[in-house]
Each structure stands twice: as C-alpha cells, then as structure tokens.
C-alpha cells in the first residue's frame, strides 16, 4: 500500500536590516574588553544621591552613566561619555556599538574632514537602529499583551509581565564622543553632556573653549528645529522638559521616538521631533596644543551649577583639574579627585542652608573623562620643598554683578629651577641670585588658576587682585621673609558690601 508523504514547506527570510553590532550579549563581558585602552586619559565617577534632612545621602537607582576610551590603529583615539536614564541599557549598548562602528577599520589617516563627519553621523544612525532591533520582540509582546489586557484586565500575571516589558524597553541616553585622528579633534554630540577644551599658554593661563551647546529647550537652534516640525517652541521652552527629559536629542527612548503622537507637546509634530542625529564639530587642530580635553556627563555639570551657579562653572572645573594635575601622578586619581570635590561642594551647599541649598537636595550620576594633550602630570619624586608642586587655596569671592558666590582659586607654587606651574613646565620663578631651597627658606609665589574666559575666547584673568611685582619683589629680606605683593583691597570691599551688617557688630574684616 502506498503511503502519502507529507509535503514540507520552507520559508526563506532575507534580512535587509543593518548589521547588528558584533559584541557579546552578556552585560559583564564585551568584545571591546580586548581593545587597547588609551593611557593618556582618566575617568572619575560618582553615583547619584538624595540627601536626607540629616545631610546623609542615599542612592536612588543604580549608576546609569557609561564611557569609552580606546586607542585604535593609525593614530586614532576614541572617547565618549554617556548619560543614561531609566536604566543603563542604552548607555551600555551605545558605548559598545559606537566603538564597533568606528574602530574596526572604518577610519584611517587618508580620510578628509567630510569623510570623518559622515562616518560619525552614520555610526550614530546604526547605533540607534541596532538598539531598537534588540527590543523589537519585547515591543511586539508588549503590544500584544496590552490588547489582551483590555477584556481581561483582572489578570495580575499579564499586568506584571507588562511592567517587566516596559522596564526592558524604556530608557535612553545622551552621548558625547571625541575622536582624535591625524592629531585633529572631532566632537559628536547628542544631548546635554558637555565638552571643554583647555589650552595652556606659556604664561600658565588657561584658555577654555566649550565645544557646542547642549541640545535642550534653552537652545535656540533646537527650538527653531522643533518649530519647523510644528511644535510650539514657546511652550517647549516653558516646559523645560520633553517626555521627561531636558534633551531634545537622545539615543533610544522608544516612546519619544515612535509614540510621540501620544505626547501632548509633540502630538502636532509632522515627523519625529526627538532625534539621535549628532551635531558634529571639527576638525580642530591639536598641533602644538598643550592642555587637556574634558568630557562631562550632565549630572556632573548640573551638580556644580546647582551649588555655585552657572556663570563660572566651566572655569571652576578647569581650575579644579589644573590643580589636581599639578599634585596627582595618575590621571585616574585626577579625574576621581575632581568628581569627589564637586560632590563635596554640592553636599556642603545643601547642609549649609544657604540660598542655593534648595537646588542641591539631590544630584544625578557624575562622570568626568580627562584626556591630556602634551600636559605633564606632577612628578612624584618632587617634595614640596624641591619645587613644582601646587597647593590650591580657595578664597570666597562675591561678584558685584551676580548674586551667586564663587571661589577664586589661588595656587601656592614652591619654586625650583624648573617650576611646574599649573601642570606645565615654565621658566623658573626664581630670579638670578635667589637662594635655592635648602640654603634659605623657600620662596613662594601666588598665581591664579581661576580663568575669566568665555566659551570661545580667553583672557589672562581678573588681575585686579594682584599688583605687578618688581624684579626684586620675590627676594627675601634679611629675616627671610618675602615682601607682600597681593592686594586684597577689592576683595575686602566686595566682601564688606555683602556682609556690612555682620561687620558692624563684629568689627569688620581686613587689615585694621
């Protein structure tokens, strides 16, 4: 008897989607672990915290920031800081996938500036698409269960599963990436992190350049972009946040990308208003540049601005880095020390109960990446009396044009035949014939590490606190003392203006 053989049918699927990033799925291991780390940078981090009434802090969620710092081939270096929210999944994914898209032979020394900008833009596009591919199944299951839940809303298991899926697919990240190729710097930014380039001049001053502006509702260009899509820009500016975040560009965040028509502020947009397209800056030549590059997460800069106001935040962070570079022998130690210092400043303002304490009840995760540019670290072999070490001293300073308090940071420099000033080798501060350490008491000089530069210009500092020294001013007298050359008249005048009431009862401040 003949048996009927069943017919087998095969379906063939051709995947036209972009290739997925080639990293291992385990969160504790990645193919990027085998890439060489750049030894010319350091990273400091601190988790988020909320202060209680007693001043003690508690962490409200796991750290969601991420970073990358790799050395590629052909003189290529890649750095990045990622500020995650609603989980660390997007920040972690982006840090690994961007590395795959940029350091696997895609870049070489023959590429032009236009080539590099194109490759950077494409890399962010691939990261965005690849990430959403990883949550496709979860989104499909979430949509199915949401439809099922309508007639069966009593199902607790379904509700619990929906919460799990929502947590799995939610979240996003902002990103700032720095690429150095052919000794030229390129910056790709999406969101509200910050990049500072500090250039040191031969006289020890620091020129601070903020590269780019945050993509937020305070950015006029971003408001115009949203207005062109039909979004009410005045309303967006007033709200300050879009879909729970201050950024107008971000990676991930499926709700803001695919369900924006369900968000009241964005529902009238013609096309997707929240994008992941980076703003590219560069190239900036690094030939002959001595200084350092800072990549900061939004949490770090917000903590400093909450404590001291936004007016001098860039200059303050640069002064902190310069002071630590002059003392520390490790870039990791420098980065971590600066982050810890910002953390302490933030906490101290909160417990002080002063006017800005209301802004400092909590801070988000903080990340700082420092990449030096021909900038030497402190010499661990030097002792304070042998010279080259800088010891910062913070002086309270009130600007009559602003209600916020800042600090002018002065540095006590112990001179030597090759003094290290703000981390750079300069000519000796000793005049000819000045006694060397060991023969008499060491000579001390004061130099300001607080710069008064704007984001795209520089100046040599305020200068009003300092008198010009004569050539012999640094010479000790017969008692071994150095004649004073710092004039604090303006400081006492400004301090007196803010504390006139207290001075009347306490006898005033300053020389009597």
Short mmCIF file of C-alpha atoms in Angstrom, two decimals:
data_model
loop_
_atom_site.label_atom_id
_atom_site.label_comp_id
_atom_site.label_asym_id
_atom_site.label_seq_id
_atom_site.Cartn_x
_atom_site.Cartn_y
_atom_site.Cartn_z
CA UNK A 1 0.00 0.00 0.00
CA UNK A 2 1.33 3.40 -0.92
CA UNK A 3 1.86 5.88 1.91
CA UNK A 4 1.34 9.54 1.33
CA UNK A 5 4.45 11.51 2.17
CA UNK A 6 3.66 14.89 3.72
CA UNK A 7 4.88 17.90 1.86
CA UNK A 8 7.44 20.01 3.72
CA UNK A 9 7.29 23.75 3.20
CA UNK A 10 10.26 26.04 3.87
CA UNK A 11 10.01 29.78 4.30
CA UNK A 12 13.07 31.83 3.36
CA UNK A 13 13.55 35.21 5.03
CA UNK A 14 16.04 37.75 3.78
CA UNK A 15 17.11 40.29 6.38
CA UNK A 16 17.68 43.71 4.85
CA UNK A 17 18.18 45.43 8.20
CA UNK A 18 21.58 46.96 9.08
CA UNK A 19 24.09 44.59 10.66
CA UNK A 20 23.96 44.25 14.40
CA UNK A 21 26.93 45.37 16.43
CA UNK A 22 29.31 42.43 16.97
CA UNK A 23 29.51 42.40 20.76
CA UNK A 24 28.68 39.67 23.22
CA UNK A 25 25.24 39.94 24.83
CA UNK A 26 26.43 39.29 28.37
CA UNK A 27 26.45 42.52 30.39
CA UNK A 28 29.66 41.52 32.19
CA UNK A 29 31.70 40.80 29.07
CA UNK A 30 32.13 42.55 25.75
CA UNK A 31 34.36 42.16 22.73
CA UNK A 32 35.60 45.70 23.48
CA UNK A 33 37.36 44.30 26.55
CA UNK A 34 40.20 43.24 24.24
CA UNK A 35 40.72 46.66 22.69
CA UNK A 36 43.68 48.69 23.98
CA UNK A 37 42.70 51.38 26.44
CA UNK A 38 44.14 54.85 25.99
CA UNK A 39 46.70 55.55 28.70
CA UNK A 40 46.54 59.32 28.20
CA UNK A 41 43.16 59.70 29.86
CA UNK A 42 41.46 59.04 33.15
CA UNK A 43 37.84 58.65 34.26
CA UNK A 44 36.19 59.59 37.53
CA UNK A 45 32.64 58.65 38.54
CA UNK A 46 30.18 59.09 41.38
CA UNK A 47 26.70 57.61 41.75
CA UNK A 48 23.51 59.60 42.15
CA UNK A 49 22.33 60.51 45.62
CA UNK A 50 19.44 62.06 47.50
CA UNK A 51 20.11 63.94 50.76
CA UNK A 52 18.02 63.38 53.82
CA UNK A 53 17.16 66.00 56.41
CA UNK A 54 20.25 64.94 58.38
CA UNK A 55 22.53 65.54 55.36
CA UNK A 56 23.19 61.86 54.79
CA UNK A 57 22.90 60.61 51.22
CA UNK A 58 21.25 57.55 49.73
CA UNK A 59 21.49 56.24 46.17
CA UNK A 60 18.13 56.28 44.41
CA UNK A 61 18.98 53.97 41.48
CA UNK A 62 21.96 52.07 40.02
CA UNK A 63 24.55 54.12 38.14
CA UNK A 64 23.30 54.69 34.58
CA UNK A 65 26.29 56.53 33.07
CA UNK A 66 28.76 54.92 30.68
CA UNK A 67 32.03 55.81 28.98
CA UNK A 68 34.60 54.57 26.47
CA UNK A 69 38.31 55.34 25.98
CA UNK A 70 40.11 53.30 23.33
CA UNK A 71 43.19 53.58 21.21
CA UNK A 72 42.72 52.42 17.63
CA UNK A 73 45.10 51.97 14.75
CA UNK A 74 46.60 54.63 12.50
CA UNK A 75 46.83 57.23 15.29
CA UNK A 76 43.13 57.09 16.10
CA UNK A 77 41.72 57.65 19.60
CA UNK A 78 38.08 57.41 20.66
CA UNK A 79 36.48 58.71 23.85
CA UNK A 80 32.88 59.01 24.96
CA UNK A 81 30.63 59.79 27.92
CA UNK A 82 27.04 58.55 28.01
CA UNK A 83 24.35 59.78 30.36
CA UNK A 84 21.70 57.09 30.68
CA UNK A 85 18.24 57.44 32.17
CA UNK A 86 15.54 54.93 33.14
CA UNK A 87 18.24 52.26 33.18
CA UNK A 88 21.75 51.77 31.83
CA UNK A 89 20.84 49.56 28.87
CA UNK A 90 21.05 52.24 26.17
CA UNK A 91 24.24 53.81 27.53
CA UNK A 92 25.95 50.43 27.69
CA UNK A 93 24.75 49.42 24.24
CA UNK A 94 25.80 52.71 22.65
CA UNK A 95 29.29 52.67 24.17
CA UNK A 96 29.97 49.22 22.72
CA UNK A 97 28.22 49.65 19.38
CA UNK A 98 29.80 53.03 18.63
CA UNK A 99 33.21 51.51 19.25
CA UNK A 100 32.41 48.74 16.78
CA UNK A 101 31.25 51.25 14.19
CA UNK A 102 34.32 53.45 14.45
CA UNK A 103 37.35 51.35 15.40
CA UNK A 104 37.12 48.33 13.09
CA UNK A 105 38.96 49.89 10.18
CA UNK A 106 36.32 52.44 9.23
CA UNK A 107 38.68 55.35 9.92
CA UNK A 108 42.18 55.94 8.59
CA UNK A 109 44.61 58.81 8.13
CA UNK A 110 43.64 59.33 4.49
CA UNK A 111 40.11 60.43 5.35
CA UNK A 112 39.14 64.07 4.89
CA UNK A 113 37.16 66.10 7.41
CA UNK A 114 33.98 65.48 5.42
CA UNK A 115 34.69 61.74 5.44
CA UNK A 116 35.11 61.71 9.21
CA UNK A 117 31.92 63.71 9.81
CA UNK A 118 29.99 61.36 7.52
CA UNK A 119 31.32 58.26 9.28
CA UNK A 120 30.47 59.69 12.71
CA UNK A 121 26.92 60.53 11.64
CA UNK A 122 26.41 57.08 10.13
CA UNK A 123 27.74 55.43 13.29
CA UNK A 124 25.11 57.12 15.46
CA UNK A 125 22.41 56.15 12.96
CA UNK A 126 23.47 52.48 13.10
CA UNK A 127 23.55 52.55 16.90
CA UNK A 128 20.01 53.89 17.05
CA UNK A 129 18.62 51.34 14.57
CA UNK A 130 20.53 48.45 16.07
CA UNK A 131 19.33 49.24 19.56
CA UNK A 132 15.68 49.27 18.53
CA UNK A 133 16.20 45.91 16.82
CA UNK A 134 17.24 44.45 20.16
CA UNK A 135 13.91 45.40 21.74
CA UNK A 136 11.66 44.54 18.76
CA UNK A 137 10.45 41.28 20.30
CA UNK A 138 9.76 42.92 23.65
CA UNK A 139 7.81 45.72 21.97
CA UNK A 140 5.76 43.21 19.99
CA UNK A 141 4.94 41.23 23.11
CA UNK A 142 4.08 44.42 24.96
CA UNK A 143 1.66 45.48 22.21
CA UNK A 144 0.04 42.03 22.18
CA UNK A 145 -0.42 41.89 25.94
CA UNK A 146 -1.76 45.45 26.00
CA UNK A 147 -4.52 44.43 23.58
CA UNK A 148 -5.19 41.27 25.56
CA UNK A 149 -5.42 43.20 28.80
CA UNK A 150 -8.44 45.24 27.73
CA UNK A 151 -11.04 42.47 28.10
CA UNK A 152 -9.06 40.63 30.75
CA UNK A 153 -7.86 43.45 33.00
CA UNK A 154 -8.19 41.23 36.05
CA UNK A 155 -5.12 39.21 35.02
CA UNK A 156 -2.39 40.04 37.52
CA UNK A 157 0.22 37.97 35.67
CA UNK A 158 -0.35 39.94 32.50
CA UNK A 159 -0.01 43.21 34.35
CA UNK A 160 3.22 42.08 35.98
CA UNK A 161 4.62 40.95 32.63
CA UNK A 162 3.71 44.30 31.09
CA UNK A 163 5.64 46.09 33.81
CA UNK A 164 8.66 43.90 33.13
CA UNK A 165 8.47 44.61 29.41
CA UNK A 166 8.07 48.33 29.98
CA UNK A 167 11.20 48.35 32.11
CA UNK A 168 13.06 46.34 29.46
CA UNK A 169 12.26 48.67 26.56
CA UNK A 170 12.26 52.00 28.39
CA UNK A 171 15.20 54.29 28.78
CA UNK A 172 17.58 56.25 26.66
CA UNK A 173 20.88 58.07 26.80
CA UNK A 174 22.63 61.23 25.71
CA UNK A 175 26.13 60.91 24.31
CA UNK A 176 29.19 62.98 23.59
CA UNK A 177 32.04 61.42 21.62
CA UNK A 178 35.52 62.79 20.98
CA UNK A 179 37.60 61.42 18.11
CA UNK A 180 41.26 62.26 17.54
CA UNK A 181 42.59 61.39 14.09
CA UNK A 182 45.68 62.83 12.41
CA UNK A 183 46.09 64.95 15.55
CA UNK A 184 42.78 66.65 14.80
CA UNK A 185 39.83 66.69 17.16
CA UNK A 186 36.22 65.91 16.20
CA UNK A 187 33.28 66.12 18.59
CA UNK A 188 29.94 64.38 18.03
CA UNK A 189 27.23 65.38 20.48
CA UNK A 190 23.69 64.17 21.10
CA UNK A 191 22.00 65.72 24.11
CA UNK A 192 23.10 67.62 27.19
CA UNK A 193 26.59 66.44 28.11
CA UNK A 194 29.47 68.93 27.85
CA UNK A 195 32.91 69.16 26.25
CA UNK A 196 35.63 71.61 27.28
CA UNK A 197 38.98 72.08 25.58
CA UNK A 198 41.54 73.81 27.79
CA UNK A 199 44.66 75.25 26.17
CA UNK A 200 47.51 76.38 28.37
CA UNK A 201 49.66 79.29 27.29
CA UNK A 202 53.32 79.78 28.10
CA UNK A 203 52.46 82.12 30.99
CA UNK A 204 50.35 79.48 32.71
CA UNK A 205 46.92 80.87 31.81
CA UNK A 206 44.14 78.56 30.67
CA UNK A 207 42.00 79.29 27.61
CA UNK A 208 38.69 77.48 27.98
CA UNK A 209 36.64 76.55 24.93
CA UNK A 210 33.22 74.94 25.28
CA UNK A 211 32.62 72.94 22.12
CA UNK A 212 28.97 73.02 21.12
CA UNK A 213 25.82 73.76 23.06
CA UNK A 214 23.52 71.30 24.82
CA UNK A 215 20.52 70.10 22.85
CA UNK A 216 17.85 71.34 25.22
CA UNK A 217 14.86 73.65 25.33
CA UNK A 218 17.28 76.50 26.10
CA UNK A 219 18.98 76.08 22.72
CA UNK A 220 17.51 78.49 20.16
CA UNK A 221 18.60 76.34 17.22
CA UNK A 222 16.82 73.33 18.68
CA UNK A 223 13.67 75.35 19.34
CA UNK A 224 13.69 76.52 15.72
CA UNK A 225 14.11 72.91 14.56
CA UNK A 226 11.12 71.85 16.65
CA UNK A 227 9.06 74.84 15.47
CA UNK A 228 9.70 73.86 11.84
CA UNK A 229 8.07 70.50 12.65
CA UNK A 230 5.00 72.18 14.10
CA UNK A 231 5.90 72.00 17.80
CA UNK A 232 5.04 75.04 19.91
CA UNK A 233 8.57 76.24 20.74
CA UNK A 234 7.41 78.78 23.35
CA UNK A 235 5.55 76.06 25.17
CA UNK A 236 8.54 73.73 24.93
CA UNK A 237 10.82 76.40 26.40
CA UNK A 238 8.41 76.99 29.26
CA UNK A 239 8.05 73.27 29.98
CA UNK A 240 11.83 72.80 30.14
CA UNK A 241 11.44 69.07 29.51
CA UNK A 242 10.15 66.89 26.72
CA UNK A 243 8.90 63.40 27.58
CA UNK A 244 10.51 63.65 31.00
CA UNK A 245 13.96 64.76 29.83
CA UNK A 246 15.60 68.11 29.16
CA UNK A 247 17.31 66.85 25.99
CA UNK A 248 15.85 67.38 22.52
CA UNK A 249 18.22 64.80 21.01
CA UNK A 250 18.83 61.39 22.54
CA UNK A 251 19.54 57.74 21.79
CA UNK A 252 16.83 55.17 22.40
CA UNK A 253 13.64 56.21 24.24
CA UNK A 254 11.13 54.39 22.03
CA UNK A 255 8.19 56.32 23.49
CA UNK A 256 9.57 59.71 22.42
CA UNK A 257 10.63 58.30 19.04
CA UNK A 258 7.67 56.10 17.99
CA UNK A 259 4.81 57.17 20.23
CA UNK A 260 5.44 60.90 20.14
CA UNK A 261 1.90 61.48 18.80
CA UNK A 262 0.65 60.34 22.22
CA UNK A 263 2.72 63.04 23.98
CA UNK A 264 0.73 66.24 24.28
CA UNK A 265 3.57 68.65 23.49
CA UNK A 266 4.77 66.61 20.50
CA UNK A 267 1.45 65.33 19.14
CA UNK A 268 1.29 68.01 16.42
CA UNK A 269 4.78 67.28 15.04
CA UNK A 270 4.92 66.46 11.33
CA UNK A 271 7.76 63.97 11.75
CA UNK A 272 9.77 62.51 14.62
CA UNK A 273 10.85 65.54 16.74
CA UNK A 274 13.28 63.80 19.13
CA UNK A 275 16.22 62.61 17.07
CA UNK A 276 19.56 60.87 17.52
CA UNK A 277 21.42 62.75 14.79
CA UNK A 278 24.67 64.10 16.26
CA UNK A 279 25.93 67.63 15.90
CA UNK A 280 29.49 67.37 14.60
CA UNK A 281 32.18 69.92 15.49
CA UNK A 282 35.64 69.87 13.97
CA UNK A 283 38.15 69.37 12.91
CA UNK A 284 40.19 71.31 15.45
CA UNK A 285 43.94 71.01 15.02
CA UNK A 286 45.82 69.86 18.12
CA UNK A 287 49.27 70.62 16.70
CA UNK A 288 51.29 72.45 19.31
CA UNK A 289 48.43 72.38 21.83
CA UNK A 290 49.27 71.89 25.49
CA UNK A 291 46.28 71.35 27.73
CA UNK A 292 43.51 68.85 28.29
CA UNK A 293 40.12 67.77 27.00
CA UNK A 294 37.18 67.27 29.36
CA UNK A 295 34.09 65.18 28.64
CA UNK A 296 31.44 65.54 31.34
CA UNK A 297 28.08 63.94 31.90
CA UNK A 298 25.09 66.18 32.51
CA UNK A 299 24.98 65.08 36.14
CA UNK A 300 28.44 66.45 36.90
CA UNK A 301 27.94 69.88 35.40
CA UNK A 302 24.44 70.18 36.89
CA UNK A 303 25.77 69.40 40.36
CA UNK A 304 28.40 72.14 40.10
CA UNK A 305 25.96 74.67 38.64
CA UNK A 306 23.40 73.87 41.33
CA UNK A 307 25.96 74.58 44.03
CA UNK A 308 27.68 77.68 42.64
CA UNK A 309 25.53 78.91 39.76
CA UNK A 310 26.20 78.52 36.03
CA UNK A 311 28.22 81.69 35.48
CA UNK A 312 31.70 80.30 36.15
CA UNK A 313 31.11 76.54 36.03
CA UNK A 314 33.48 75.95 33.11
CA UNK A 315 36.26 77.96 34.72
CA UNK A 316 35.75 76.27 38.08
CA UNK A 317 36.01 72.76 36.71
CA UNK A 318 39.11 73.67 34.69
CA UNK A 319 40.72 75.20 37.78
CA UNK A 320 40.00 72.02 39.75
CA UNK A 321 41.50 69.82 37.03
CA UNK A 322 44.61 72.03 36.70
CA UNK A 323 45.16 71.97 40.47
CA UNK A 324 44.82 68.17 40.65
CA UNK A 325 47.08 67.64 37.63
CA UNK A 326 49.77 69.57 39.47
CA UNK A 327 49.50 67.29 42.50
CA UNK A 328 48.49 63.83 41.29
CA UNK A 329 50.66 61.32 39.46
CA UNK A 330 47.75 59.36 37.94
CA UNK A 331 45.03 60.57 35.57
CA UNK A 332 42.60 58.20 37.24
CA UNK A 333 43.36 59.89 40.56
CA UNK A 334 42.98 63.33 38.99
CA UNK A 335 39.57 62.54 37.49
CA UNK A 336 38.25 60.88 40.62
CA UNK A 337 39.52 63.67 42.87
CA UNK A 338 37.75 66.32 40.79
CA UNK A 339 34.48 64.35 40.84
CA UNK A 340 34.75 63.89 44.59
CA UNK A 341 35.43 67.60 45.01
CA UNK A 342 32.29 68.53 43.05
CA UNK A 343 30.36 66.01 45.12
CA UNK A 344 31.58 67.61 48.36
CA UNK A 345 30.82 71.12 47.14
CA UNK A 346 27.29 70.07 46.26
CA UNK A 347 26.77 68.40 49.64
CA UNK A 348 28.27 71.30 51.61
CA UNK A 349 25.95 73.81 49.95
CA UNK A 350 22.96 71.63 50.82
CA UNK A 351 23.84 71.30 54.51
CA UNK A 352 24.77 75.00 54.73
CA UNK A 353 21.13 76.04 54.32
CA UNK A 354 22.17 78.97 52.14
CA UNK A 355 20.11 80.30 49.26
CA UNK A 356 21.29 77.70 46.74
CA UNK A 357 20.69 74.81 49.15
CA UNK A 358 17.22 74.34 47.68
CA UNK A 359 18.84 73.42 44.33
CA UNK A 360 21.10 70.82 45.93
CA UNK A 361 18.76 68.29 47.51
CA UNK A 362 19.94 65.63 45.05
CA UNK A 363 22.28 65.03 42.12
CA UNK A 364 22.43 62.51 39.31
CA UNK A 365 25.28 60.18 38.31
CA UNK A 366 28.50 62.03 37.55
CA UNK A 367 31.21 61.09 35.05
CA UNK A 368 34.34 63.03 34.09
CA UNK A 369 36.80 61.93 31.40
CA UNK A 370 40.11 63.81 31.14
CA UNK A 371 42.39 63.44 28.13
CA UNK A 372 45.68 65.27 28.41
CA UNK A 373 47.31 66.97 25.42
CA UNK A 374 51.09 67.22 25.95
CA UNK A 375 50.29 68.11 29.55
CA UNK A 376 52.67 66.56 32.12
CA UNK A 377 51.50 65.18 35.41
CA UNK A 378 53.12 66.07 38.72
CA UNK A 379 56.48 64.45 39.42
CA UNK A 380 56.04 62.05 42.32
CA UNK A 381 59.77 62.30 43.08
CA UNK A 382 59.49 66.00 43.97
CA UNK A 383 58.88 67.04 47.54
CA UNK A 384 57.12 70.30 48.37
CA UNK A 385 60.41 72.00 49.23
CA UNK A 386 62.02 70.82 45.98
CA UNK A 387 59.50 72.71 43.91
CA UNK A 388 56.99 72.05 41.21
CA UNK A 389 54.04 71.34 43.47
CA UNK A 390 50.91 73.49 43.55
CA UNK A 391 48.65 73.75 46.56
CA UNK A 392 45.26 75.34 45.78
CA UNK A 393 43.68 77.74 48.24
CA UNK A 394 40.02 78.69 47.73
CA UNK A 395 39.10 82.28 48.61
CA UNK A 396 35.37 83.19 48.87
CA UNK A 397 34.61 85.82 46.26
CA UNK A 398 31.41 87.70 45.56
CA UNK A 399 30.98 89.32 42.17
CA UNK A 400 29.07 92.57 42.48
CA UNK A 401 27.34 91.78 39.18
CA UNK A 402 25.98 88.45 40.38
CA UNK A 403 24.16 87.15 43.42
CA UNK A 404 25.97 83.82 43.37
CA UNK A 405 29.14 83.09 45.31
CA UNK A 406 32.16 81.62 43.60
CA UNK A 407 35.73 80.96 44.64
CA UNK A 408 38.93 82.41 43.29
CA UNK A 409 41.44 79.59 43.47
CA UNK A 410 44.99 80.64 44.14
CA UNK A 411 47.95 78.29 43.90
CA UNK A 412 50.93 78.29 46.22
CA UNK A 413 53.84 77.37 43.97
CA UNK A 414 57.06 76.16 45.53
CA UNK A 415 59.79 77.36 43.14
CA UNK A 416 62.57 75.31 41.65
CA UNK A 417 64.91 75.65 38.70
CA UNK A 418 62.15 74.14 36.54
CA UNK A 419 58.89 75.02 38.21
CA UNK A 420 55.76 73.16 37.22
CA UNK A 421 53.05 75.81 37.02
CA UNK A 422 49.50 74.54 36.53
CA UNK A 423 50.99 71.32 35.21
CA UNK A 424 53.17 72.88 32.51
CA UNK A 425 56.90 73.40 32.56
CA UNK A 426 57.72 77.08 32.51
CA UNK A 427 60.76 79.19 33.14
CA UNK A 428 61.94 79.24 36.72
CA UNK A 429 60.14 81.66 39.03
CA UNK A 430 63.43 82.30 40.77
CA UNK A 431 65.30 85.44 39.85
CA UNK A 432 69.01 85.15 39.40
CA UNK A 433 70.65 85.01 42.77
CA UNK A 434 67.56 83.83 44.64
CA UNK A 435 68.57 81.36 47.33
CA UNK A 436 67.75 77.78 46.40
CA UNK A 437 65.75 75.51 48.71
CA UNK A 438 67.98 74.17 51.42
CA UNK A 439 70.15 77.23 51.78
CA UNK A 440 67.35 79.50 53.00
CA UNK A 441 63.59 79.44 53.37
CA UNK A 442 61.85 78.63 50.06
CA UNK A 443 60.34 81.47 48.08
CA UNK A 444 56.61 81.35 47.44
CA UNK A 445 54.69 82.88 44.55
CA UNK A 446 50.96 83.08 44.02
CA UNK A 447 49.36 82.50 40.66
CA UNK A 448 45.68 82.47 39.87
CA UNK A 449 44.27 79.23 38.49
CA UNK A 450 40.86 80.82 38.05
CA UNK A 451 40.37 81.98 34.47
CA UNK A 452 37.83 84.54 33.35
CA UNK A 453 37.45 83.17 29.85
CA UNK A 454 34.27 82.82 27.87
CA UNK A 455 33.36 79.73 25.90
CA UNK A 456 35.17 80.78 22.74
CA UNK A 457 37.66 83.37 23.93
CA UNK A 458 40.31 83.79 26.56
CA UNK A 459 41.75 86.37 28.86
CA UNK A 460 44.59 86.43 31.31
CA UNK A 461 42.36 86.57 34.37
CA UNK A 462 40.80 89.22 36.51
CA UNK A 463 44.11 90.67 37.58
CA UNK A 464 42.55 93.20 39.92
CA UNK A 465 43.62 91.25 43.00
CA UNK A 466 47.26 91.35 42.05
CA UNK A 467 49.81 94.15 41.90
CA UNK A 468 52.63 93.99 39.39
CA UNK A 469 55.77 92.76 41.09
CA UNK A 470 59.10 94.37 40.62
CA UNK A 471 62.03 92.24 39.55
CA UNK A 472 63.33 92.05 43.13
CA UNK A 473 59.95 91.58 44.83
CA UNK A 474 60.48 87.85 45.23
CA UNK A 475 63.80 88.33 47.05
CA UNK A 476 63.67 87.51 50.78
CA UNK A 477 64.75 90.26 53.14
CA UNK A 478 67.26 89.84 55.95
CA UNK A 479 64.65 87.99 58.02
CA UNK A 480 63.96 85.52 55.24
CA UNK A 481 60.51 86.95 54.51
CA UNK A 482 59.14 87.95 51.10
CA UNK A 483 57.57 91.42 50.81
CA UNK A 484 53.77 91.22 50.15
CA UNK A 485 52.62 91.80 46.58
CA UNK A 486 48.99 90.62 46.72
CA UNK A 487 46.44 93.42 47.07
CA UNK A 488 43.21 92.25 48.69
CA UNK A 489 41.62 95.72 48.77
CA UNK A 490 38.98 94.82 46.18
CA UNK A 491 38.27 91.54 47.93
CA UNK A 492 37.66 93.29 51.26
CA UNK A 493 35.50 95.91 49.56
CA UNK A 494 33.31 93.29 47.87
CA UNK A 495 33.13 91.17 50.99
CA UNK A 496 32.21 94.22 53.04
CA UNK A 497 29.40 95.07 50.65
CA UNK A 498 27.81 91.67 51.20
CA UNK A 499 28.45 91.50 54.95
CA UNK A 500 28.00 95.10 56.07
CA UNK A 501 25.55 94.13 58.79
CA UNK A 502 27.74 91.47 60.35
CA UNK A 503 30.81 93.70 60.18
CA UNK A 504 29.12 96.42 62.17
CA UNK A 505 28.75 94.02 65.07
CA UNK A 506 31.95 92.03 64.65
CA UNK A 507 34.43 94.76 63.94
CA UNK A 508 34.76 94.29 60.18
CA UNK A 509 37.12 92.25 58.03
CA UNK A 510 40.52 93.10 56.67
CA UNK A 511 43.62 94.83 57.96
CA UNK A 512 42.96 97.08 60.94
#
